[in-house]
Amino acid sequence: MTLSLAGRTLVVTGAGDGVGRGIAIACGTRGAYVVVASPRENGAETAGLVTEAGGTADWIRCDVTERTDVEAAVAKAVAKAGRLDAMVHNATSRRSSEPVRLEEVDAELWREHAGVSLRGAYLCAQSALTALRATAGSLVLMTSPAGMEGSRMLPVYSVVKGAIRGFTKSLAREWGPLGVRVNAVSPLALTPAIEHAIEADPPLADRLARRVPLGRVGDAATDVGAVVAFLVSDAARYITGQTVVVDGGRFMGL
């Protein structure tokens, strides 16, 4: 299916690298104008990659725990394109994959996870609603199997990712009458963290692939990003309140 996002405008948080970068590239190459929102300068690199691939993108420094930063990202999209069609909240704590027992969780780690994933989600939702309502747009949030089946040694990450699913369903019910759709995506894709782990332990690549029925770890742009592009398009106009799992069949317990 050839999917065009021509004339659409998106904000993607946490798009400096990894899955967020893949989403920005996938949507940008399909014609969308993408505001790459990230706290670090690698967001500028992502915007450049979108442009090199034939899309249009700008970077804005954005800490999703700060309301003024999130509002500025939305304002940038509206100022440049006159509209906002989708807000994609992909940002997550850089400590997400850090294993820890519950008794070792301190207040700082809790605030880090809850701030980026949950405070970020509600700030993105609040800041984008007016603009999304004007375009019958959509909000996409990122979750994980950790929030659906749990994950050993990742208790706080599991909490916030499970909460994202509840938030998705609640907003889908609340915003449906407004014409705004809300969905979640649970991805499995190569990220810098996974790539670094494979560099340190090359056999890890085969071990990961054997755990996936389709036999490989996904690509952030062509696998995950393509599904997000679908969800923010008119082709998905009757889909809301859902969790779409994009992981080659690794998780089948939805």
XYZ file of C-alpha atoms in Angstrom, residues 43-161:
119
model
C 17.558 15.717 16.899
C 19.151 18.052 14.372
C 20.819 15.016 12.812
C 17.446 13.289 12.571
C 15.935 16.328 10.846
C 18.830 16.246 8.413
C 18.260 12.568 7.657
C 14.585 13.232 6.966
C 15.565 16.008 4.567
C 18.176 13.820 2.859
C 15.488 11.182 2.325
C 13.317 13.746 0.533
C 11.176 14.908 3.425
C 10.855 18.148 5.363
C 11.739 18.449 9.032
C 12.943 20.844 11.696
C 14.440 20.172 15.099
C 13.414 21.827 18.327
C 15.013 21.206 21.688
C 12.335 19.676 23.872
C 12.308 18.188 27.343
C 8.906 16.517 27.526
C 8.739 17.010 31.285
C 8.611 20.784 30.727
C 5.260 22.188 29.627
C 6.811 25.207 27.922
C 9.035 22.950 25.776
C 6.134 20.769 24.645
C 3.955 23.781 23.911
C 6.817 25.303 21.906
C 7.077 22.158 19.775
C 3.365 22.282 18.987
C 3.579 26.020 18.284
C 6.494 25.455 15.912
C 4.482 22.951 13.902
C 1.455 25.219 13.688
C 3.552 28.296 12.875
C 5.414 26.531 10.071
C 2.590 24.511 8.539
C -0.580 26.111 9.889
C -1.775 22.835 11.396
C -0.955 19.794 13.509
C -2.228 16.401 12.417
C -0.468 14.099 14.858
C 1.448 14.143 18.101
C 3.649 11.085 18.597
C 4.983 10.727 22.136
C 7.922 8.356 21.794
C 10.276 9.796 24.410
C 11.200 7.479 27.268
C 13.751 7.532 30.034
C 17.350 6.817 29.030
C 17.332 4.486 32.039
C 14.496 2.357 30.637
C 16.625 -0.747 30.093
C 18.495 -0.418 33.388
C 17.743 -3.561 35.445
C 16.857 -2.914 39.066
C 15.066 -4.736 41.866
C 12.060 -2.989 43.356
C 13.757 -2.614 46.735
C 16.564 -0.723 45.002
C 14.303 1.762 43.207
C 14.914 5.245 44.571
C 12.914 8.425 44.206
C 15.157 9.727 41.433
C 14.617 6.669 39.227
C 10.872 6.783 39.844
C 10.717 10.481 38.921
C 12.797 9.865 35.794
C 10.482 7.166 34.444
C 7.237 8.816 35.484
C 8.361 12.235 34.300
C 9.372 11.307 30.769
C 6.733 8.650 30.051
C 3.679 9.795 32.007
C 4.097 13.525 32.586
C 5.350 13.715 29.013
C 2.260 11.901 27.738
C -0.199 14.170 29.497
C 1.701 17.329 28.519
C 1.764 16.200 24.891
C -1.953 15.435 25.040
C -2.935 18.713 26.693
C -0.683 20.840 24.522
C -1.768 19.256 21.245
C -5.524 18.841 21.758
C -6.692 22.179 20.369
C -4.629 21.787 17.214
C -5.551 18.111 16.775
C -9.235 18.862 17.196
C -9.009 21.382 14.358
C -7.640 18.733 11.972
C -9.395 15.610 13.289
C -5.889 14.433 14.053
C -4.437 11.747 16.286
C -2.227 11.070 19.264
C 0.121 8.071 19.261
C 1.750 6.852 22.463
C 4.429 4.172 22.799
C 4.011 1.233 25.151
C 5.772 -2.116 25.626
C 5.153 -5.771 26.488
C 6.652 -4.820 29.862
C 3.399 -2.968 30.509
C 1.237 -5.903 29.387
C 2.922 -9.026 30.748
C 5.452 -7.474 33.117
C 9.212 -7.620 32.921
C 11.557 -8.947 35.575
C 13.951 -6.347 36.981
C 12.120 -3.493 35.240
C 9.334 -2.734 37.733
C 9.074 1.020 37.179
C 9.333 0.760 33.404
C 6.526 -1.811 33.500
C 4.390 0.534 35.616
C 4.659 3.503 33.266
C 4.198 1.467 30.097
